[in-house]
């Protein structure tokens, strides 16, 4: 019977532990996390939880009793300082925990604004952990002015929460348009309009020069020289995989902890899953930042740690909630050369990304049907004629039969 | 509080008390009942918390909204009448005695 240690108690770590037990692993199982909370869902942090529509205990992936019943030793609020690969141990404080197999699921951390421009001032927040959101939540009062730096999904979700709670919201984006890194201009246009309609001021093509304030942030100077007064700042400028521990242990890092298709790192006794990994995908390597990936890769790794040896095949999907819009994304749009628009009923619309004749991805707004069909088509490597997609009368379900 | 019976595909029954205000999905999750994955955590974004509601209960549940209906169309072997996404069904006293059955798999 093997002893398994998992470092990182987020979605991937929790899914890995749950799956190992579900598959009948009876050895010692230890899940170590730096945060003081038991494993919880992150997506609601920037949506329902920040808005105050969801209580804390509903965030937990499993009740605390579950981990005990499953015989998982949950070591939360503890930090692993090193991995000794030769001895096959991990160091936590002054304790040494032995393992036969180790899994790394440390996730990622938000990029911060540089200290040199005032990024360290009180009143400047990032959105990643429960603690982050609990600290910033009291700032969300009607009438206050929130500046959001970064027009990606995290920034836009925070903007939606702020606008709904009656804050004055300004969002700046350095790129020519919001969502530029992740979506087509059609999707950017859609969300720009929704936010503007809700009173959010969106300033694109504009970065942050510096923040001002003595004891806490009070203002911001933008790259065009203009100055604004702010009450607090939310920074959403991307995340970076947490790889330091793996790097110090001498594992191969390549835009994340390098794994093979099974989820194994460059050490055969160490596996990795979730945000912190880069893995083989369609002839290249990929790192994905999503719940769906964290769950699927972790569950595949659990099987492989027990000897199944099945390759991980990523089926990327994402979602975002802003106001009463649910955005669902299937596939990855990297390399697209055109976007087909399909209008649904009054509230729904979807954008279909193609590279030549190949369907790569779908962004669906309040259109679960377009999302689900797009997802199935992409996973089956099927690409319908774009002209059919654009035609309003087409019953999308027929496409699954091609 | 409502007593809810979850029946696994293989026939194993779990009877648990679920507090008002939670969803039928959360009742399964918090009691470690297998067969409901709920990958998106209850955002009606993934269709992996699908169940078949006992026929006697179909009309007693709050009606499906459009989004749930569309997601269900693509769940694993949906039933036009009995299928529901459990993350969209809120628990109240009115649901005391509810019986749901899990499909063979979620995707």
PDB file of C-alpha atoms in Angstrom, chain A residues 100-358:
ATOM      1  CA  UNK A 100       5.747   6.884  -1.944  1.00  0.00           C
ATOM      2  CA  UNK A 101       4.049   9.073  -4.524  1.00  0.00           C
ATOM      3  CA  UNK A 102       3.661  12.845  -4.470  1.00  0.00           C
ATOM      4  CA  UNK A 103       1.218  15.086  -6.333  1.00  0.00           C
ATOM      5  CA  UNK A 104       1.721  18.814  -6.882  1.00  0.00           C
ATOM      6  CA  UNK A 105      -1.468  20.868  -7.164  1.00  0.00           C
ATOM      7  CA  UNK A 106      -0.352  24.266  -5.936  1.00  0.00           C
ATOM      8  CA  UNK A 107      -2.315  26.251  -8.504  1.00  0.00           C
ATOM      9  CA  UNK A 108      -1.337  29.791  -9.326  1.00  0.00           C
ATOM     10  CA  UNK A 109      -1.150  33.259  -7.880  1.00  0.00           C
ATOM     11  CA  UNK A 110      -2.340  36.598  -9.217  1.00  0.00           C
ATOM     12  CA  UNK A 111       0.136  38.979 -10.748  1.00  0.00           C
ATOM     13  CA  UNK A 112       0.461  42.100  -8.596  1.00  0.00           C
ATOM     14  CA  UNK A 113       1.198  45.701  -9.427  1.00  0.00           C
ATOM     15  CA  UNK A 114       4.839  46.609  -8.809  1.00  0.00           C
ATOM     16  CA  UNK A 115       5.621  48.132  -5.393  1.00  0.00           C
ATOM     17  CA  UNK A 116       7.463  50.912  -7.221  1.00  0.00           C
ATOM     18  CA  UNK A 117       4.204  52.342  -8.582  1.00  0.00           C
ATOM     19  CA  UNK A 118       2.327  51.951  -5.323  1.00  0.00           C
ATOM     20  CA  UNK A 119       1.120  48.369  -5.720  1.00  0.00           C
ATOM     21  CA  UNK A 120       1.815  47.673  -2.062  1.00  0.00           C
ATOM     22  CA  UNK A 121      -0.502  50.388  -0.701  1.00  0.00           C
ATOM     23  CA  UNK A 122      -3.416  49.318   1.493  1.00  0.00           C
ATOM     24  CA  UNK A 123      -6.640  49.409  -0.515  1.00  0.00           C
ATOM     25  CA  UNK A 124      -5.120  47.547  -3.473  1.00  0.00           C
ATOM     26  CA  UNK A 125      -6.545  44.032  -3.868  1.00  0.00           C
ATOM     27  CA  UNK A 126      -6.192  40.941  -6.010  1.00  0.00           C
ATOM     28  CA  UNK A 127      -8.855  38.255  -6.381  1.00  0.00           C
ATOM     29  CA  UNK A 128      -7.685  34.724  -5.813  1.00  0.00           C
ATOM     30  CA  UNK A 129      -8.284  33.429  -2.326  1.00  0.00           C
ATOM     31  CA  UNK A 130     -11.158  33.509   0.101  1.00  0.00           C
ATOM     32  CA  UNK A 131      -8.993  35.710   2.335  1.00  0.00           C
ATOM     33  CA  UNK A 132      -8.471  38.172  -0.546  1.00  0.00           C
ATOM     34  CA  UNK A 133     -12.189  38.520  -1.071  1.00  0.00           C
ATOM     35  CA  UNK A 134     -13.101  38.683   2.608  1.00  0.00           C
ATOM     36  CA  UNK A 135     -10.615  41.526   3.029  1.00  0.00           C
ATOM     37  CA  UNK A 136     -11.928  43.522   0.075  1.00  0.00           C
ATOM     38  CA  UNK A 137     -15.636  42.869   0.648  1.00  0.00           C
ATOM     39  CA  UNK A 138     -16.152  45.693   3.201  1.00  0.00           C
ATOM     40  CA  UNK A 139     -14.940  48.168   0.545  1.00  0.00           C
ATOM     41  CA  UNK A 140     -17.962  47.456  -1.642  1.00  0.00           C
ATOM     42  CA  UNK A 141     -20.250  50.256  -0.444  1.00  0.00           C
ATOM     43  CA  UNK A 142     -22.709  52.198  -2.566  1.00  0.00           C
ATOM     44  CA  UNK A 143     -21.199  55.406  -3.889  1.00  0.00           C
ATOM     45  CA  UNK A 144     -17.559  54.479  -3.470  1.00  0.00           C
ATOM     46  CA  UNK A 145     -15.209  54.605  -6.420  1.00  0.00           C
ATOM     47  CA  UNK A 146     -13.539  51.349  -7.432  1.00  0.00           C
ATOM     48  CA  UNK A 147     -10.820  51.307 -10.054  1.00  0.00           C
ATOM     49  CA  UNK A 148     -10.246  47.987 -11.754  1.00  0.00           C
ATOM     50  CA  UNK A 149      -6.925  47.438 -13.439  1.00  0.00           C
ATOM     51  CA  UNK A 150      -7.254  44.843 -16.210  1.00  0.00           C
ATOM     52  CA  UNK A 151     -10.166  44.010 -18.502  1.00  0.00           C
ATOM     53  CA  UNK A 152     -10.053  40.215 -18.360  1.00  0.00           C
ATOM     54  CA  UNK A 153     -12.789  38.026 -16.903  1.00  0.00           C
ATOM     55  CA  UNK A 154     -11.805  38.593 -13.275  1.00  0.00           C
ATOM     56  CA  UNK A 155     -11.808  42.360 -13.727  1.00  0.00           C
ATOM     57  CA  UNK A 156     -15.115  42.322 -15.566  1.00  0.00           C
ATOM     58  CA  UNK A 157     -16.778  40.077 -12.977  1.00  0.00           C
ATOM     59  CA  UNK A 158     -15.609  42.421 -10.211  1.00  0.00           C
ATOM     60  CA  UNK A 159     -16.929  45.375 -12.229  1.00  0.00           C
ATOM     61  CA  UNK A 160     -20.341  43.706 -12.519  1.00  0.00           C
ATOM     62  CA  UNK A 161     -20.478  43.128  -8.768  1.00  0.00           C
ATOM     63  CA  UNK A 162     -19.449  46.724  -8.083  1.00  0.00           C
ATOM     64  CA  UNK A 163     -22.019  48.161 -10.488  1.00  0.00           C
ATOM     65  CA  UNK A 164     -24.791  45.972  -9.054  1.00  0.00           C
ATOM     66  CA  UNK A 165     -23.949  47.166  -5.541  1.00  0.00           C
ATOM     67  CA  UNK A 166     -24.121  50.816  -6.608  1.00  0.00           C
ATOM     68  CA  UNK A 167     -20.423  51.653  -6.702  1.00  0.00           C
ATOM     69  CA  UNK A 168     -18.879  54.015  -9.199  1.00  0.00           C
ATOM     70  CA  UNK A 169     -16.725  51.710 -11.308  1.00  0.00           C
ATOM     71  CA  UNK A 170     -13.875  52.606 -13.636  1.00  0.00           C
ATOM     72  CA  UNK A 171     -12.015  49.880 -15.486  1.00  0.00           C
ATOM     73  CA  UNK A 172      -8.780  50.468 -17.348  1.00  0.00           C
ATOM     74  CA  UNK A 173      -7.261  48.103 -19.879  1.00  0.00           C
ATOM     75  CA  UNK A 174      -3.809  48.565 -21.331  1.00  0.00           C
ATOM     76  CA  UNK A 175      -4.589  46.669 -24.556  1.00  0.00           C
ATOM     77  CA  UNK A 176      -6.677  48.275 -27.307  1.00  0.00           C
ATOM     78  CA  UNK A 177      -9.732  46.367 -26.055  1.00  0.00           C
ATOM     79  CA  UNK A 178     -11.012  44.431 -23.036  1.00  0.00           C
ATOM     80  CA  UNK A 179     -10.669  40.617 -23.263  1.00  0.00           C
ATOM     81  CA  UNK A 180      -8.111  41.020 -26.042  1.00  0.00           C
ATOM     82  CA  UNK A 181      -5.960  38.149 -24.792  1.00  0.00           C
ATOM     83  CA  UNK A 182      -8.817  35.663 -24.564  1.00  0.00           C
ATOM     84  CA  UNK A 183     -11.608  36.577 -26.969  1.00  0.00           C
ATOM     85  CA  UNK A 184     -12.543  38.037 -30.340  1.00  0.00           C
ATOM     86  CA  UNK A 185     -13.538  41.666 -30.757  1.00  0.00           C
ATOM     87  CA  UNK A 186     -17.176  40.529 -31.069  1.00  0.00           C
ATOM     88  CA  UNK A 187     -17.108  39.207 -27.505  1.00  0.00           C
ATOM     89  CA  UNK A 188     -15.257  42.325 -26.306  1.00  0.00           C
ATOM     90  CA  UNK A 189     -17.890  44.536 -27.942  1.00  0.00           C
ATOM     91  CA  UNK A 190     -20.696  42.546 -26.332  1.00  0.00           C
ATOM     92  CA  UNK A 191     -19.302  42.882 -22.826  1.00  0.00           C
ATOM     93  CA  UNK A 192     -18.205  46.492 -23.272  1.00  0.00           C
ATOM     94  CA  UNK A 193     -21.791  47.396 -24.100  1.00  0.00           C
ATOM     95  CA  UNK A 194     -23.262  45.426 -21.186  1.00  0.00           C
ATOM     96  CA  UNK A 195     -20.927  47.111 -18.722  1.00  0.00           C
ATOM     97  CA  UNK A 196     -21.341  50.575 -20.184  1.00  0.00           C
ATOM     98  CA  UNK A 197     -25.124  50.122 -20.007  1.00  0.00           C
ATOM     99  CA  UNK A 198     -24.706  49.403 -16.297  1.00  0.00           C
ATOM    100  CA  UNK A 199     -22.746  52.599 -15.763  1.00  0.00           C
ATOM    101  CA  UNK A 200     -19.219  51.167 -15.730  1.00  0.00           C
ATOM    102  CA  UNK A 201     -16.667  53.463 -17.315  1.00  0.00           C
ATOM    103  CA  UNK A 202     -14.333  51.421 -19.500  1.00  0.00           C
ATOM    104  CA  UNK A 203     -11.091  53.046 -20.627  1.00  0.00           C
ATOM    105  CA  UNK A 204      -9.160  50.939 -23.136  1.00  0.00           C
ATOM    106  CA  UNK A 205      -5.695  51.508 -24.517  1.00  0.00           C
ATOM    107  CA  UNK A 206      -4.766  53.005 -21.177  1.00  0.00           C
ATOM    108  CA  UNK A 207      -2.455  51.676 -18.518  1.00  0.00           C
ATOM    109  CA  UNK A 208      -1.676  52.670 -14.979  1.00  0.00           C
ATOM    110  CA  UNK A 209       1.306  54.986 -14.430  1.00  0.00           C
ATOM    111  CA  UNK A 210       1.211  54.997 -10.632  1.00  0.00           C
ATOM    112  CA  UNK A 211      -0.963  55.042  -7.578  1.00  0.00           C
ATOM    113  CA  UNK A 212      -0.992  57.842  -5.029  1.00  0.00           C
ATOM    114  CA  UNK A 213      -1.713  57.930  -1.310  1.00  0.00           C
ATOM    115  CA  UNK A 214       0.254  58.023   1.926  1.00  0.00           C
ATOM    116  CA  UNK A 215      -1.302  55.488   4.258  1.00  0.00           C
ATOM    117  CA  UNK A 216      -3.608  53.939   1.662  1.00  0.00           C
ATOM    118  CA  UNK A 217      -4.460  54.392  -1.987  1.00  0.00           C
ATOM    119  CA  UNK A 218      -6.396  57.578  -2.771  1.00  0.00           C
ATOM    120  CA  UNK A 219      -5.766  58.147  -6.442  1.00  0.00           C
ATOM    121  CA  UNK A 220      -4.366  56.856  -9.700  1.00  0.00           C
ATOM    122  CA  UNK A 221      -2.406  58.451 -12.495  1.00  0.00           C
ATOM    123  CA  UNK A 222      -3.149  56.807 -15.832  1.00  0.00           C
ATOM    124  CA  UNK A 223      -0.724  56.366 -18.719  1.00  0.00           C
ATOM    125  CA  UNK A 224      -2.319  59.279 -20.591  1.00  0.00           C
ATOM    126  CA  UNK A 225      -1.431  61.557 -17.668  1.00  0.00           C
ATOM    127  CA  UNK A 226      -4.973  61.916 -16.349  1.00  0.00           C
ATOM    128  CA  UNK A 227      -5.571  61.608 -12.612  1.00  0.00           C
ATOM    129  CA  UNK A 228      -8.538  60.102 -10.846  1.00  0.00           C
ATOM    130  CA  UNK A 229      -9.584  59.840  -7.213  1.00  0.00           C
ATOM    131  CA  UNK A 230     -10.286  56.295  -6.087  1.00  0.00           C
ATOM    132  CA  UNK A 231     -11.398  54.625  -2.870  1.00  0.00           C
ATOM    133  CA  UNK A 232      -9.887  51.252  -3.651  1.00  0.00           C
ATOM    134  CA  UNK A 233      -8.397  49.206  -6.469  1.00  0.00           C
ATOM    135  CA  UNK A 234      -8.952  45.682  -7.748  1.00  0.00           C
ATOM    136  CA  UNK A 235      -6.159  44.269  -9.855  1.00  0.00           C
ATOM    137  CA  UNK A 236      -6.961  41.580 -12.426  1.00  0.00           C
ATOM    138  CA  UNK A 237      -3.900  41.328 -14.646  1.00  0.00           C
ATOM    139  CA  UNK A 238      -3.514  37.580 -14.912  1.00  0.00           C
ATOM    140  CA  UNK A 239      -2.072  34.749 -12.872  1.00  0.00           C
ATOM    141  CA  UNK A 240       1.235  32.899 -12.768  1.00  0.00           C
ATOM    142  CA  UNK A 241       1.623  29.199 -11.978  1.00  0.00           C
ATOM    143  CA  UNK A 242       3.119  28.382  -8.577  1.00  0.00           C
ATOM    144  CA  UNK A 243       6.215  26.455  -9.524  1.00  0.00           C
ATOM    145  CA  UNK A 244       8.895  27.548  -7.056  1.00  0.00           C
ATOM    146  CA  UNK A 245       8.717  24.452  -4.865  1.00  0.00           C
ATOM    147  CA  UNK A 246       8.991  22.189  -7.914  1.00  0.00           C
ATOM    148  CA  UNK A 247      11.792  24.280  -9.357  1.00  0.00           C
ATOM    149  CA  UNK A 248      13.787  24.128  -6.127  1.00  0.00           C
ATOM    150  CA  UNK A 249      13.317  20.361  -6.125  1.00  0.00           C
ATOM    151  CA  UNK A 250      14.933  20.276  -9.560  1.00  0.00           C
ATOM    152  CA  UNK A 251      11.844  19.346 -11.582  1.00  0.00           C
ATOM    153  CA  UNK A 252      11.528  20.518 -15.176  1.00  0.00           C
ATOM    154  CA  UNK A 253       9.522  23.740 -15.504  1.00  0.00           C
ATOM    155  CA  UNK A 254       8.148  24.900 -18.831  1.00  0.00           C
ATOM    156  CA  UNK A 255       5.470  27.574 -18.437  1.00  0.00           C
ATOM    157  CA  UNK A 256       4.293  25.579 -15.428  1.00  0.00           C
ATOM    158  CA  UNK A 257       5.430  22.257 -14.017  1.00  0.00           C
ATOM    159  CA  UNK A 258       6.229  20.079 -17.005  1.00  0.00           C
ATOM    160  CA  UNK A 259       4.163  16.884 -17.119  1.00  0.00           C
ATOM    161  CA  UNK A 260       3.843  14.117 -19.659  1.00  0.00           C
ATOM    162  CA  UNK A 261       0.468  13.082 -21.038  1.00  0.00           C
ATOM    163  CA  UNK A 262      -0.142  10.947 -17.952  1.00  0.00           C
ATOM    164  CA  UNK A 263       0.392  13.910 -15.617  1.00  0.00           C
ATOM    165  CA  UNK A 264       3.810  12.745 -14.434  1.00  0.00           C
ATOM    166  CA  UNK A 265       6.574  15.307 -13.827  1.00  0.00           C
ATOM    167  CA  UNK A 266      10.229  14.746 -14.687  1.00  0.00           C
ATOM    168  CA  UNK A 267      10.441  12.640 -11.485  1.00  0.00           C
ATOM    169  CA  UNK A 268       8.515   9.355 -11.944  1.00  0.00           C
ATOM    170  CA  UNK A 269       7.285   9.450  -8.322  1.00  0.00           C
ATOM    171  CA  UNK A 270       5.917  12.978  -8.594  1.00  0.00           C
ATOM    172  CA  UNK A 271       2.737  13.935 -10.429  1.00  0.00           C
ATOM    173  CA  UNK A 272       1.068  17.289 -11.003  1.00  0.00           C
ATOM    174  CA  UNK A 273      -2.353  18.630 -11.963  1.00  0.00           C
ATOM    175  CA  UNK A 274      -4.279  21.866 -12.437  1.00  0.00           C
ATOM    176  CA  UNK A 275      -3.245  25.489 -13.033  1.00  0.00           C
ATOM    177  CA  UNK A 276       0.382  24.873 -12.080  1.00  0.00           C
ATOM    178  CA  UNK A 277       1.102  22.375 -14.893  1.00  0.00           C
ATOM    179  CA  UNK A 278       1.904  22.515 -18.571  1.00  0.00           C
ATOM    180  CA  UNK A 279       1.033  19.346 -20.443  1.00  0.00           C
ATOM    181  CA  UNK A 280       1.107  17.953 -24.005  1.00  0.00           C
ATOM    182  CA  UNK A 281      -1.795  19.092 -26.182  1.00  0.00           C
ATOM    183  CA  UNK A 282      -2.256  18.688 -29.940  1.00  0.00           C
ATOM    184  CA  UNK A 283       1.434  18.532 -30.713  1.00  0.00           C
ATOM    185  CA  UNK A 284       2.392  21.433 -28.436  1.00  0.00           C
ATOM    186  CA  UNK A 285       2.206  22.203 -24.741  1.00  0.00           C
ATOM    187  CA  UNK A 286      -0.582  23.930 -22.897  1.00  0.00           C
ATOM    188  CA  UNK A 287      -1.300  25.434 -19.514  1.00  0.00           C
ATOM    189  CA  UNK A 288      -4.952  25.939 -18.617  1.00  0.00           C
ATOM    190  CA  UNK A 289      -6.502  28.101 -15.930  1.00  0.00           C
ATOM    191  CA  UNK A 290      -9.925  26.632 -15.271  1.00  0.00           C
ATOM    192  CA  UNK A 291     -11.965  24.553 -12.869  1.00  0.00           C
ATOM    193  CA  UNK A 292     -12.916  22.038 -15.536  1.00  0.00           C
ATOM    194  CA  UNK A 293      -9.278  21.351 -16.298  1.00  0.00           C
ATOM    195  CA  UNK A 294      -8.302  21.172 -12.622  1.00  0.00           C
ATOM    196  CA  UNK A 295     -10.948  18.492 -12.020  1.00  0.00           C
ATOM    197  CA  UNK A 296     -10.364  16.455 -15.179  1.00  0.00           C
ATOM    198  CA  UNK A 297      -6.575  16.437 -15.038  1.00  0.00           C
ATOM    199  CA  UNK A 298      -6.588  15.653 -11.305  1.00  0.00           C
ATOM    200  CA  UNK A 299      -8.977  12.737 -11.827  1.00  0.00           C
ATOM    201  CA  UNK A 300      -6.841  11.364 -14.654  1.00  0.00           C
ATOM    202  CA  UNK A 301      -3.729  11.689 -12.497  1.00  0.00           C
ATOM    203  CA  UNK A 302      -5.514   9.850  -9.664  1.00  0.00           C
ATOM    204  CA  UNK A 303      -6.195   6.952 -12.022  1.00  0.00           C
ATOM    205  CA  UNK A 304      -2.613   6.962 -13.252  1.00  0.00           C
ATOM    206  CA  UNK A 305      -1.118   7.084  -9.771  1.00  0.00           C
ATOM    207  CA  UNK A 306      -2.973   3.825  -9.204  1.00  0.00           C
ATOM    208  CA  UNK A 307      -1.615   2.323 -12.407  1.00  0.00           C
ATOM    209  CA  UNK A 308      -4.252   2.972 -15.092  1.00  0.00           C
ATOM    210  CA  UNK A 309      -1.880   4.920 -17.371  1.00  0.00           C
ATOM    211  CA  UNK A 310      -4.515   6.750 -19.405  1.00  0.00           C
ATOM    212  CA  UNK A 311      -3.459   9.888 -21.288  1.00  0.00           C
ATOM    213  CA  UNK A 312      -5.072  13.185 -20.287  1.00  0.00           C
ATOM    214  CA  UNK A 313      -7.082  14.725 -23.079  1.00  0.00           C
ATOM    215  CA  UNK A 314      -8.032  18.332 -22.286  1.00  0.00           C
ATOM    216  CA  UNK A 315     -11.562  19.415 -23.188  1.00  0.00           C
ATOM    217  CA  UNK A 316     -11.359  23.100 -22.354  1.00  0.00           C
ATOM    218  CA  UNK A 317     -14.479  24.875 -21.093  1.00  0.00           C
ATOM    219  CA  UNK A 318     -14.994  28.016 -19.053  1.00  0.00           C
ATOM    220  CA  UNK A 319     -17.795  30.222 -17.812  1.00  0.00           C
ATOM    221  CA  UNK A 320     -18.345  33.702 -16.487  1.00  0.00           C
ATOM    222  CA  UNK A 321     -21.377  35.380 -14.879  1.00  0.00           C
ATOM    223  CA  UNK A 322     -21.820  39.120 -15.295  1.00  0.00           C
ATOM    224  CA  UNK A 323     -25.165  40.811 -14.454  1.00  0.00           C
ATOM    225  CA  UNK A 324     -27.783  38.510 -15.960  1.00  0.00           C
ATOM    226  CA  UNK A 325     -25.464  37.221 -18.669  1.00  0.00           C
ATOM    227  CA  UNK A 326     -24.018  33.757 -18.497  1.00  0.00           C
ATOM    228  CA  UNK A 327     -21.056  33.346 -20.803  1.00  0.00           C
ATOM    229  CA  UNK A 328     -20.031  29.781 -21.587  1.00  0.00           C
ATOM    230  CA  UNK A 329     -16.938  29.024 -23.621  1.00  0.00           C
ATOM    231  CA  UNK A 330     -16.073  25.715 -25.264  1.00  0.00           C
ATOM    232  CA  UNK A 331     -12.681  24.997 -26.845  1.00  0.00           C
ATOM    233  CA  UNK A 332      -9.624  27.217 -27.276  1.00  0.00           C
ATOM    234  CA  UNK A 333      -9.631  29.954 -29.889  1.00  0.00           C
ATOM    235  CA  UNK A 334      -5.832  30.186 -30.326  1.00  0.00           C
ATOM    236  CA  UNK A 335      -4.991  30.835 -33.985  1.00  0.00           C
ATOM    237  CA  UNK A 336      -8.520  31.687 -35.198  1.00  0.00           C
ATOM    238  CA  UNK A 337      -8.828  33.617 -38.441  1.00  0.00           C
ATOM    239  CA  UNK A 338     -12.544  34.378 -38.503  1.00  0.00           C
ATOM    240  CA  UNK A 339     -15.534  34.555 -36.211  1.00  0.00           C
ATOM    241  CA  UNK A 340     -19.079  33.606 -37.187  1.00  0.00           C
ATOM    242  CA  UNK A 341     -21.929  35.290 -35.329  1.00  0.00           C
ATOM    243  CA  UNK A 342     -25.103  33.371 -34.571  1.00  0.00           C
ATOM    244  CA  UNK A 343     -28.025  35.243 -33.100  1.00  0.00           C
ATOM    245  CA  UNK A 344     -30.341  33.228 -30.908  1.00  0.00           C
ATOM    246  CA  UNK A 345     -33.571  34.600 -29.453  1.00  0.00           C
ATOM    247  CA  UNK A 346     -33.622  38.167 -28.142  1.00  0.00           C
ATOM    248  CA  UNK A 347     -31.275  37.544 -25.235  1.00  0.00           C
ATOM    249  CA  UNK A 348     -28.835  35.083 -26.701  1.00  0.00           C
ATOM    250  CA  UNK A 349     -25.924  35.233 -29.122  1.00  0.00           C
ATOM    251  CA  UNK A 350     -22.914  33.085 -29.856  1.00  0.00           C
ATOM    252  CA  UNK A 351     -19.588  33.588 -31.604  1.00  0.00           C
ATOM    253  CA  UNK A 352     -17.962  30.642 -33.378  1.00  0.00           C
ATOM    254  CA  UNK A 353     -14.196  30.738 -33.923  1.00  0.00           C
ATOM    255  CA  UNK A 354     -12.773  29.098 -37.048  1.00  0.00           C
ATOM    256  CA  UNK A 355      -9.291  28.561 -38.396  1.00  0.00           C
ATOM    257  CA  UNK A 356      -9.854  27.902 -42.070  1.00  0.00           C
ATOM    258  CA  UNK A 357     -12.619  25.301 -42.062  1.00  0.00           C
ATOM    259  CA  UNK A 358     -11.872  24.054 -38.570  1.00  0.00           C
TER     260      UNK A 358
END
